[in-house]
């Protein structure tokens, strides 16, 4: 139980930091920013879940650089997508280049 509580606390803290960092998607309108942040939150969940067998100190030592790299990736994607004529579509294709359609990309995100 204590381990589950630690994992939940890590997830809430890491996801909260991502959501609060307005600089990540400052270049995008709301729709594109929300899509990119939803993807980012799914990545945070994946990274945090990989720390389930670690104590808090070891988990944050592992997560710190990973979350920094993720924020940098989101920031760079936002900048690049903002320069296109259709930033929402650009975000979709950036995150899901293998998707055959925009709808398939949305389905992947919702899963």
Coordinates of C-alpha atoms in Angstrom, one line a residue, residues 102-111:
X102 CA -5.7 12.2 -37.8
X103 CA -8.6 10.2 -36.3
X104 CA -6.3 7.2 -35.7
X105 CA -3.8 9.5 -33.9
X106 CA -6.7 10.8 -31.7
X107 CA -7.7 7.2 -30.9
X108 CA -4.1 6.4 -29.9
X109 CA -4.1 9.3 -27.5
X110 CA -7.5 8.4 -26.0
X111 CA -6.4 4.8 -25.4

